[in-house]
Amino acid sequence: MGVKGFVEGGIASIVAGCTTHPLDLIKVRMQLQALAFHSQFPATAAPPTTILGLQRRAGPISVGVRIVQSEGVAALFSGVSATVLRQTLYSTTRMGLYDVLKHKWADPDAGNMPLIRKIAAGLIAGGIGAAIGNPADVAMVRMQADGRLPAAQRRGYKGVFDAIMRMSSEEGIASLWRGSALTVNRAMIVTASQLASYDQFKEMILAKGLMKDGLGTHVTASFAAGFVAAVASNPVDVIKTRVMNMKVEAGATPPYNGALDCALKTVRAEGPMALYKGFVPTISRQGPFTVVLFVTLEQVRKLLKEF
């Protein structure tokens, strides 16, 4: 409890974020594919079979292969410095706050917390963490998406701090919190569904005696939690990625006037299922991320238990 909860959550989050970064990058590229298509070609034009070197409906493996072929293996880790900063600010805060609230709100007799309280704790912790980590989130999305732009339009950030400094000077301090409402909403949904469901699944497995408290239980509960989080958060994630990555020219009308406008335009142009674009890489990333996160967290807790 207290500072130790923040330390444990921060270490686990950084390890999980760096391990699954290539999957997150592929997810972002897939979410932006249709955006590139609709902005480059009018609705009346005959659609080409490929866009910016990617097939119109390319899957995650195909997208990953194309990235390596056109940009090199190192491109899979574009923006990893922003991931580290994001996990340090966002995930450390949300994991630590959730741990504090869990201890405060737990039933003193049973030692467990009712599901509704777990969800409330996740919503609060996720929202606060996201507000703190939004600048790093914007930088990460832009750095991950940079390689899909034509060479002349690439921002070419040298690292997360260069991205933050340039955004501040070129677009104003407010640009660091572009899409912050979406980031906060997504983080609240992810944290509530991910942390609350992990605790709930773990408690159910132990209560029913299906497995003992060990690696098998941690992996099973965390993968189930990752699936729940992916289903709940994907629509918000798609909109967040597009709003954060939109290019706003001086004097020109922004592509989107906000989250709702982006959602409506996306559904109108691509159909409702566009909100689940990139779901395969999302679950492919969310599953391993959640497994690594909680397995690492449980191990770190054991190591720090004596301190």
mmCIF file of C-alpha atoms in Angstrom:
data_model
loop_
_atom_site.group_PDB
_atom_site.id
_atom_site.type_symbol
_atom_site.label_atom_id
_atom_site.label_comp_id
_atom_site.label_asym_id
_atom_site.label_seq_id
_atom_site.Cartn_x
_atom_site.Cartn_y
_atom_site.Cartn_z
ATOM 1 C CA MET A 1 0.000 0.000 0.000
ATOM 2 C CA GLY A 2 1.121 3.642 -0.383
ATOM 3 C CA VAL A 3 4.352 4.400 -2.259
ATOM 4 C CA LYS A 4 5.120 0.700 -2.738
ATOM 5 C CA GLY A 5 1.945 0.277 -4.807
ATOM 6 C CA PHE A 6 3.090 3.019 -7.192
ATOM 7 C CA VAL A 7 6.578 1.499 -7.505
ATOM 8 C CA GLU A 8 5.251 -2.012 -8.133
ATOM 9 C CA GLY A 9 2.702 -0.815 -10.677
ATOM 10 C CA GLY A 10 5.230 1.433 -12.432
ATOM 11 C CA ILE A 11 7.831 -1.316 -12.874
ATOM 12 C CA ALA A 12 5.255 -3.808 -14.157
ATOM 13 C CA SER A 13 3.735 -1.253 -16.551
ATOM 14 C CA ILE A 14 7.068 -0.211 -18.085
ATOM 15 C CA VAL A 15 8.076 -3.845 -18.643
ATOM 16 C CA ALA A 16 4.695 -4.653 -20.219
ATOM 17 C CA GLY A 17 4.659 -1.487 -22.351
ATOM 18 C CA CYS A 18 8.122 -2.019 -23.824
ATOM 19 C CA THR A 19 7.522 -5.741 -24.420
ATOM 20 C CA THR A 20 4.320 -5.186 -26.407
ATOM 21 C CA HIS A 21 5.240 -1.871 -28.097
ATOM 22 C CA PRO A 22 5.487 -3.339 -31.648
ATOM 23 C CA LEU A 23 1.934 -4.698 -31.334
ATOM 24 C CA ASP A 24 0.710 -1.289 -30.192
ATOM 25 C CA LEU A 25 2.416 0.379 -33.149
ATOM 26 C CA ILE A 26 0.768 -2.034 -35.606
ATOM 27 C CA LYS A 27 -2.603 -1.331 -33.971
ATOM 28 C CA VAL A 28 -2.148 2.434 -34.448
ATOM 29 C CA ARG A 29 -1.121 2.007 -38.101
ATOM 30 C CA MET A 30 -4.197 -0.153 -38.781
ATOM 31 C CA GLN A 31 -6.509 2.360 -37.129
ATOM 32 C CA LEU A 32 -5.124 5.064 -39.417
ATOM 33 C CA GLN A 33 -5.325 3.107 -42.701
ATOM 34 C CA ALA A 34 -8.892 4.081 -43.573
ATOM 35 C CA LEU A 35 -8.202 7.684 -42.516
ATOM 36 C CA ALA A 36 -5.438 7.901 -45.117
ATOM 37 C CA PHE A 37 -7.676 6.304 -47.730
ATOM 38 C CA HIS A 38 -10.637 8.646 -47.286
ATOM 39 C CA SER A 39 -8.501 11.793 -47.114
ATOM 40 C CA GLN A 40 -6.450 10.946 -50.214
ATOM 41 C CA PHE A 41 -9.193 9.696 -52.518
ATOM 42 C CA PRO A 42 -12.655 11.246 -53.074
ATOM 43 C CA ALA A 43 -15.695 9.082 -52.514
ATOM 44 C CA THR A 44 -16.469 9.045 -56.228
ATOM 45 C CA ALA A 45 -13.053 7.785 -57.230
ATOM 46 C CA ALA A 46 -12.403 4.118 -57.916
ATOM 47 C CA PRO A 47 -10.502 2.776 -54.887
ATOM 48 C CA PRO A 48 -7.014 1.466 -55.566
ATOM 49 C CA THR A 49 -6.021 -1.910 -54.179
ATOM 50 C CA THR A 50 -3.242 -0.467 -52.024
ATOM 51 C CA ILE A 51 -2.778 2.683 -50.012
ATOM 52 C CA LEU A 52 0.643 3.995 -48.982
ATOM 53 C CA GLY A 53 2.054 0.541 -49.609
ATOM 54 C CA LEU A 54 -0.538 -1.222 -47.444
ATOM 55 C CA GLN A 55 -3.451 -3.250 -48.681
ATOM 56 C CA ARG A 56 -6.751 -1.579 -47.907
ATOM 57 C CA ARG A 57 -7.752 -4.349 -45.517
ATOM 58 C CA ALA A 58 -4.311 -5.551 -44.513
ATOM 59 C CA GLY A 59 -4.169 -7.627 -41.349
ATOM 60 C CA PRO A 60 -1.754 -7.141 -38.451
ATOM 61 C CA ILE A 61 0.848 -9.603 -39.753
ATOM 62 C CA SER A 62 0.771 -8.002 -43.206
ATOM 63 C CA VAL A 63 1.048 -4.524 -41.703
ATOM 64 C CA GLY A 64 3.983 -5.621 -39.544
ATOM 65 C CA VAL A 65 5.798 -7.184 -42.500
ATOM 66 C CA ARG A 66 5.278 -4.068 -44.644
ATOM 67 C CA ILE A 67 6.604 -1.832 -41.867
ATOM 68 C CA VAL A 68 9.761 -3.938 -41.583
ATOM 69 C CA GLN A 69 10.212 -4.044 -45.369
ATOM 70 C CA SER A 70 9.751 -0.308 -45.917
ATOM 71 C CA GLU A 71 11.150 1.156 -42.690
ATOM 72 C CA GLY A 72 13.327 -1.521 -41.114
ATOM 73 C CA VAL A 73 12.997 -3.624 -37.959
ATOM 74 C CA ALA A 74 13.789 -0.633 -35.742
ATOM 75 C CA ALA A 75 10.567 1.016 -36.950
ATOM 76 C CA LEU A 76 8.586 -1.461 -34.837
ATOM 77 C CA PHE A 77 9.956 0.377 -31.816
ATOM 78 C CA SER A 78 9.224 3.890 -33.088
ATOM 79 C CA GLY A 79 8.052 5.947 -30.152
ATOM 80 C CA VAL A 80 9.238 3.482 -27.497
ATOM 81 C CA SER A 81 10.743 6.365 -25.501
ATOM 82 C CA ALA A 82 7.262 7.904 -25.376
ATOM 83 C CA THR A 83 5.884 4.559 -24.212
ATOM 84 C CA VAL A 84 8.346 4.505 -21.305
ATOM 85 C CA LEU A 85 7.417 8.068 -20.317
ATOM 86 C CA ARG A 86 3.706 7.329 -20.744
ATOM 87 C CA GLN A 87 3.870 4.227 -18.558
ATOM 88 C CA THR A 88 5.938 6.126 -15.995
ATOM 89 C CA LEU A 89 3.372 8.928 -15.746
ATOM 90 C CA TYR A 90 0.061 7.276 -16.615
ATOM 91 C CA SER A 91 0.313 3.669 -15.515
ATOM 92 C CA THR A 92 2.333 4.302 -12.374
ATOM 93 C CA THR A 93 -0.352 6.756 -11.252
ATOM 94 C CA ARG A 94 -3.344 4.564 -12.127
ATOM 95 C CA MET A 95 -1.869 1.369 -10.679
ATOM 96 C CA GLY A 96 -0.777 3.104 -7.487
ATOM 97 C CA LEU A 97 -4.074 4.932 -6.950
ATOM 98 C CA TYR A 98 -6.080 1.778 -7.632
ATOM 99 C CA ASP A 99 -3.993 -0.080 -5.051
ATOM 100 C CA VAL A 100 -4.579 2.690 -2.481
ATOM 101 C CA LEU A 101 -8.340 2.772 -3.123
ATOM 102 C CA LYS A 102 -8.542 -1.029 -3.072
ATOM 103 C CA HIS A 103 -7.026 -1.130 0.398
ATOM 104 C CA LYS A 104 -9.225 1.710 1.669
ATOM 105 C CA TRP A 105 -12.472 0.352 0.231
ATOM 106 C CA ALA A 106 -11.945 -3.361 0.861
ATOM 107 C CA ASP A 107 -14.289 -5.162 3.216
ATOM 108 C CA PRO A 108 -12.333 -5.363 6.515
ATOM 109 C CA ASP A 109 -13.755 -8.806 7.302
ATOM 110 C CA ALA A 110 -13.567 -10.561 3.918
ATOM 111 C CA GLY A 111 -10.534 -8.640 2.688
ATOM 112 C CA ASN A 112 -12.094 -8.348 -0.781
ATOM 113 C CA MET A 113 -13.734 -5.397 -2.487
ATOM 114 C CA PRO A 114 -17.181 -5.636 -4.169
ATOM 115 C CA LEU A 115 -17.089 -5.460 -7.985
ATOM 116 C CA ILE A 116 -18.860 -2.091 -8.091
ATOM 117 C CA ARG A 117 -16.173 -0.591 -5.857
ATOM 118 C CA LYS A 118 -13.443 -2.113 -8.015
ATOM 119 C CA ILE A 119 -14.980 -0.491 -11.073
ATOM 120 C CA ALA A 120 -15.296 2.864 -9.273
ATOM 121 C CA ALA A 121 -11.664 2.672 -8.136
ATOM 122 C CA GLY A 122 -10.573 1.873 -11.697
ATOM 123 C CA LEU A 123 -12.545 4.784 -13.142
ATOM 124 C CA ILE A 124 -11.028 7.268 -10.692
ATOM 125 C CA ALA A 125 -7.460 5.956 -10.966
ATOM 126 C CA GLY A 126 -7.583 5.719 -14.760
ATOM 127 C CA GLY A 127 -8.952 9.227 -15.222
ATOM 128 C CA ILE A 128 -6.325 10.877 -13.006
ATOM 129 C CA GLY A 129 -3.494 8.853 -14.534
ATOM 130 C CA ALA A 130 -4.543 9.713 -18.081
ATOM 131 C CA ALA A 131 -4.739 13.451 -17.377
ATOM 132 C CA ILE A 132 -1.165 13.359 -16.093
ATOM 133 C CA GLY A 133 0.195 11.207 -18.931
ATOM 134 C CA ASN A 134 -1.615 12.765 -21.939
ATOM 135 C CA PRO A 135 1.415 14.668 -23.370
ATOM 136 C CA ALA A 136 3.384 11.429 -23.582
ATOM 137 C CA ASP A 137 0.351 9.694 -25.109
ATOM 138 C CA VAL A 138 0.062 12.294 -27.885
ATOM 139 C CA ALA A 139 3.805 12.048 -28.569
ATOM 140 C CA MET A 140 3.633 8.239 -28.682
ATOM 141 C CA VAL A 141 0.752 8.162 -31.180
ATOM 142 C CA ARG A 142 2.484 10.677 -33.460
ATOM 143 C CA MET A 143 5.841 8.908 -33.337
ATOM 144 C CA GLN A 144 4.208 5.546 -34.055
ATOM 145 C CA ALA A 145 2.238 6.970 -36.991
ATOM 146 C CA ASP A 146 5.066 9.025 -38.517
ATOM 147 C CA GLY A 147 6.380 6.244 -40.753
ATOM 148 C CA ARG A 148 3.083 5.914 -42.653
ATOM 149 C CA LEU A 149 3.240 9.532 -43.849
ATOM 150 C CA PRO A 150 4.940 10.578 -47.108
ATOM 151 C CA ALA A 151 8.588 11.500 -46.472
ATOM 152 C CA ALA A 152 7.924 15.226 -46.984
ATOM 153 C CA GLN A 153 5.164 15.252 -44.355
ATOM 154 C CA ARG A 154 6.903 13.291 -41.615
ATOM 155 C CA ARG A 155 7.484 15.141 -38.373
ATOM 156 C CA GLY A 156 10.742 13.322 -37.672
ATOM 157 C CA TYR A 157 10.736 13.641 -33.897
ATOM 158 C CA LYS A 158 14.099 12.637 -32.391
ATOM 159 C CA GLY A 159 12.513 11.366 -29.193
ATOM 160 C CA VAL A 160 9.658 11.909 -26.789
ATOM 161 C CA PHE A 161 11.085 15.103 -25.296
ATOM 162 C CA ASP A 162 11.831 16.531 -28.749
ATOM 163 C CA ALA A 163 8.232 15.749 -29.743
ATOM 164 C CA ILE A 164 6.830 17.469 -26.654
ATOM 165 C CA MET A 165 9.062 20.541 -27.076
ATOM 166 C CA ARG A 166 8.229 20.906 -30.774
ATOM 167 C CA MET A 167 4.506 20.456 -30.234
ATOM 168 C CA SER A 168 4.648 23.133 -27.524
ATOM 169 C CA SER A 169 6.538 25.628 -29.687
ATOM 170 C CA GLU A 170 4.852 24.917 -33.032
ATOM 171 C CA GLU A 171 1.269 24.234 -31.951
ATOM 172 C CA GLY A 172 1.033 25.636 -28.437
ATOM 173 C CA ILE A 173 0.987 24.045 -25.001
ATOM 174 C CA ALA A 174 -2.665 23.072 -25.472
ATOM 175 C CA SER A 175 -1.638 20.609 -28.225
ATOM 176 C CA LEU A 176 -0.093 18.396 -25.525
ATOM 177 C CA TRP A 177 -3.586 17.774 -24.220
ATOM 178 C CA ARG A 178 -5.198 17.313 -27.638
ATOM 179 C CA GLY A 179 -7.673 14.477 -27.343
ATOM 180 C CA SER A 180 -7.281 14.512 -23.554
ATOM 181 C CA ALA A 181 -11.010 13.979 -23.035
ATOM 182 C CA LEU A 182 -10.735 10.827 -25.143
ATOM 183 C CA THR A 183 -7.579 9.733 -23.361
ATOM 184 C CA VAL A 184 -9.227 10.167 -19.974
ATOM 185 C CA ASN A 185 -12.399 8.347 -21.083
ATOM 186 C CA ARG A 186 -10.390 5.498 -22.586
ATOM 187 C CA ALA A 187 -8.151 5.224 -19.537
ATOM 188 C CA MET A 188 -11.139 5.120 -17.214
ATOM 189 C CA ILE A 189 -12.689 2.332 -19.295
ATOM 190 C CA VAL A 190 -9.429 0.379 -19.637
ATOM 191 C CA THR A 191 -8.444 0.690 -15.984
ATOM 192 C CA ALA A 192 -11.906 -0.152 -14.668
ATOM 193 C CA SER A 193 -12.301 -3.155 -16.991
ATOM 194 C CA GLN A 194 -8.694 -4.359 -16.786
ATOM 195 C CA LEU A 195 -7.857 -4.034 -13.087
ATOM 196 C CA ALA A 196 -11.343 -4.729 -11.756
ATOM 197 C CA SER A 197 -11.847 -7.792 -13.971
ATOM 198 C CA TYR A 198 -8.379 -9.163 -13.135
ATOM 199 C CA ASP A 199 -9.105 -8.988 -9.416
ATOM 200 C CA GLN A 200 -12.583 -10.434 -9.980
ATOM 201 C CA PHE A 201 -11.406 -13.336 -12.170
ATOM 202 C CA LYS A 202 -8.540 -14.103 -9.791
ATOM 203 C CA GLU A 203 -10.859 -14.153 -6.775
ATOM 204 C CA MET A 204 -13.358 -16.395 -8.616
ATOM 205 C CA ILE A 205 -10.655 -18.887 -9.630
ATOM 206 C CA LEU A 206 -9.285 -19.086 -6.092
ATOM 207 C CA ALA A 207 -12.741 -19.206 -4.461
ATOM 208 C CA LYS A 208 -13.876 -22.101 -6.660
ATOM 209 C CA GLY A 209 -10.593 -23.930 -6.115
ATOM 210 C CA LEU A 210 -9.930 -24.218 -9.863
ATOM 211 C CA MET A 211 -6.247 -23.353 -9.389
ATOM 212 C CA LYS A 212 -3.915 -22.315 -6.610
ATOM 213 C CA ASP A 213 -2.563 -18.782 -6.289
ATOM 214 C CA GLY A 214 0.317 -19.043 -8.718
ATOM 215 C CA LEU A 215 1.462 -18.405 -12.277
ATOM 216 C CA GLY A 216 -1.419 -20.361 -13.868
ATOM 217 C CA THR A 217 -4.021 -18.315 -12.013
ATOM 218 C CA HIS A 218 -2.256 -15.032 -12.820
ATOM 219 C CA VAL A 219 -1.996 -15.828 -16.553
ATOM 220 C CA THR A 220 -5.615 -17.024 -16.827
ATOM 221 C CA ALA A 221 -7.087 -14.067 -14.940
ATOM 222 C CA SER A 222 -4.920 -11.523 -16.754
ATOM 223 C CA PHE A 223 -5.715 -12.824 -20.251
ATOM 224 C CA ALA A 224 -9.445 -12.753 -19.481
ATOM 225 C CA ALA A 225 -9.034 -9.202 -18.164
ATOM 226 C CA GLY A 226 -7.171 -8.209 -21.337
ATOM 227 C CA PHE A 227 -10.045 -9.432 -23.516
ATOM 228 C CA VAL A 228 -12.599 -7.505 -21.474
ATOM 229 C CA ALA A 229 -10.489 -4.345 -21.659
ATOM 230 C CA ALA A 230 -9.994 -4.666 -25.436
ATOM 231 C CA VAL A 231 -13.719 -5.041 -26.156
ATOM 232 C CA ALA A 232 -14.603 -2.114 -23.915
ATOM 233 C CA SER A 233 -11.925 0.311 -25.076
ATOM 234 C CA ASN A 234 -11.412 -0.266 -28.816
ATOM 235 C CA PRO A 235 -14.035 2.257 -30.090
ATOM 236 C CA VAL A 236 -12.624 5.032 -27.903
ATOM 237 C CA ASP A 237 -9.085 4.024 -28.911
ATOM 238 C CA VAL A 238 -9.858 4.386 -32.630
ATOM 239 C CA ILE A 239 -11.296 7.871 -32.197
ATOM 240 C CA LYS A 240 -8.481 8.910 -29.843
ATOM 241 C CA THR A 241 -5.824 7.830 -32.339
ATOM 242 C CA ARG A 242 -7.418 9.765 -35.201
ATOM 243 C CA VAL A 243 -7.995 12.962 -33.210
ATOM 244 C CA MET A 244 -4.469 12.974 -31.784
ATOM 245 C CA ASN A 245 -2.852 12.288 -35.155
ATOM 246 C CA MET A 246 -4.855 14.795 -37.256
ATOM 247 C CA LYS A 247 -2.751 17.446 -38.962
ATOM 248 C CA VAL A 248 -4.074 20.947 -38.322
ATOM 249 C CA GLU A 249 -2.866 23.509 -40.875
ATOM 250 C CA ALA A 250 -2.756 27.196 -39.930
ATOM 251 C CA GLY A 251 -5.964 28.898 -41.061
ATOM 252 C CA ALA A 252 -7.507 25.627 -42.252
ATOM 253 C CA THR A 253 -10.526 23.830 -40.809
ATOM 254 C CA PRO A 254 -9.454 20.849 -38.653
ATOM 255 C CA PRO A 255 -10.503 17.424 -40.022
ATOM 256 C CA TYR A 256 -12.477 16.862 -36.822
ATOM 257 C CA ASN A 257 -14.111 19.297 -34.410
ATOM 258 C CA GLY A 258 -13.834 16.875 -31.522
ATOM 259 C CA ALA A 259 -14.413 13.310 -30.439
ATOM 260 C CA LEU A 260 -18.109 13.175 -31.294
ATOM 261 C CA ASP A 261 -17.538 14.722 -34.720
ATOM 262 C CA CYS A 262 -14.751 12.206 -35.397
ATOM 263 C CA ALA A 263 -16.966 9.304 -34.309
ATOM 264 C CA LEU A 264 -19.863 10.428 -36.496
ATOM 265 C CA LYS A 265 -17.654 11.003 -39.561
ATOM 266 C CA THR A 266 -15.928 7.655 -39.056
ATOM 267 C CA VAL A 267 -19.204 5.725 -38.780
ATOM 268 C CA ARG A 268 -20.763 7.658 -41.668
ATOM 269 C CA ALA A 269 -17.809 7.066 -43.994
ATOM 270 C CA GLU A 270 -16.770 3.550 -42.964
ATOM 271 C CA GLY A 271 -19.680 1.998 -41.061
ATOM 272 C CA PRO A 272 -20.123 1.172 -37.346
ATOM 273 C CA MET A 273 -17.573 -1.630 -37.397
ATOM 274 C CA ALA A 274 -14.878 0.949 -38.185
ATOM 275 C CA LEU A 275 -14.886 1.634 -34.434
ATOM 276 C CA TYR A 276 -13.452 -1.863 -34.049
ATOM 277 C CA LYS A 277 -10.785 -1.318 -36.692
ATOM 278 C CA GLY A 278 -7.547 -2.740 -35.386
ATOM 279 C CA PHE A 279 -9.368 -5.002 -32.905
ATOM 280 C CA VAL A 280 -7.236 -8.033 -33.799
ATOM 281 C CA PRO A 281 -3.969 -6.216 -33.016
ATOM 282 C CA THR A 282 -5.692 -4.574 -30.036
ATOM 283 C CA ILE A 283 -6.554 -7.927 -28.460
ATOM 284 C CA SER A 284 -3.232 -9.339 -29.694
ATOM 285 C CA ARG A 285 -1.538 -6.515 -27.811
ATOM 286 C CA GLN A 286 -3.960 -6.129 -24.893
ATOM 287 C CA GLY A 287 -3.824 -9.841 -24.068
ATOM 288 C CA PRO A 288 -0.018 -10.136 -23.867
ATOM 289 C CA PHE A 289 0.258 -6.660 -22.288
ATOM 290 C CA THR A 290 -2.175 -7.560 -19.517
ATOM 291 C CA VAL A 291 -0.537 -10.948 -18.965
ATOM 292 C CA VAL A 292 2.959 -9.413 -18.748
ATOM 293 C CA LEU A 293 1.610 -6.562 -16.595
ATOM 294 C CA PHE A 294 -0.019 -8.708 -13.928
ATOM 295 C CA VAL A 295 2.491 -11.572 -13.958
ATOM 296 C CA THR A 296 5.301 -9.018 -13.548
ATOM 297 C CA LEU A 297 3.295 -7.179 -10.890
ATOM 298 C CA GLU A 298 2.769 -10.361 -8.861
ATOM 299 C CA GLN A 299 6.480 -11.189 -9.086
ATOM 300 C CA VAL A 300 7.539 -7.663 -8.138
ATOM 301 C CA ARG A 301 5.161 -7.802 -5.163
ATOM 302 C CA LYS A 302 6.837 -10.984 -3.994
ATOM 303 C CA LEU A 303 10.305 -9.451 -4.335
ATOM 304 C CA LEU A 304 9.324 -6.263 -2.483
ATOM 305 C CA LYS A 305 7.227 -8.036 0.140
ATOM 306 C CA GLU A 306 10.094 -8.015 2.624
ATOM 307 C CA PHE A 307 10.698 -4.270 2.287
#
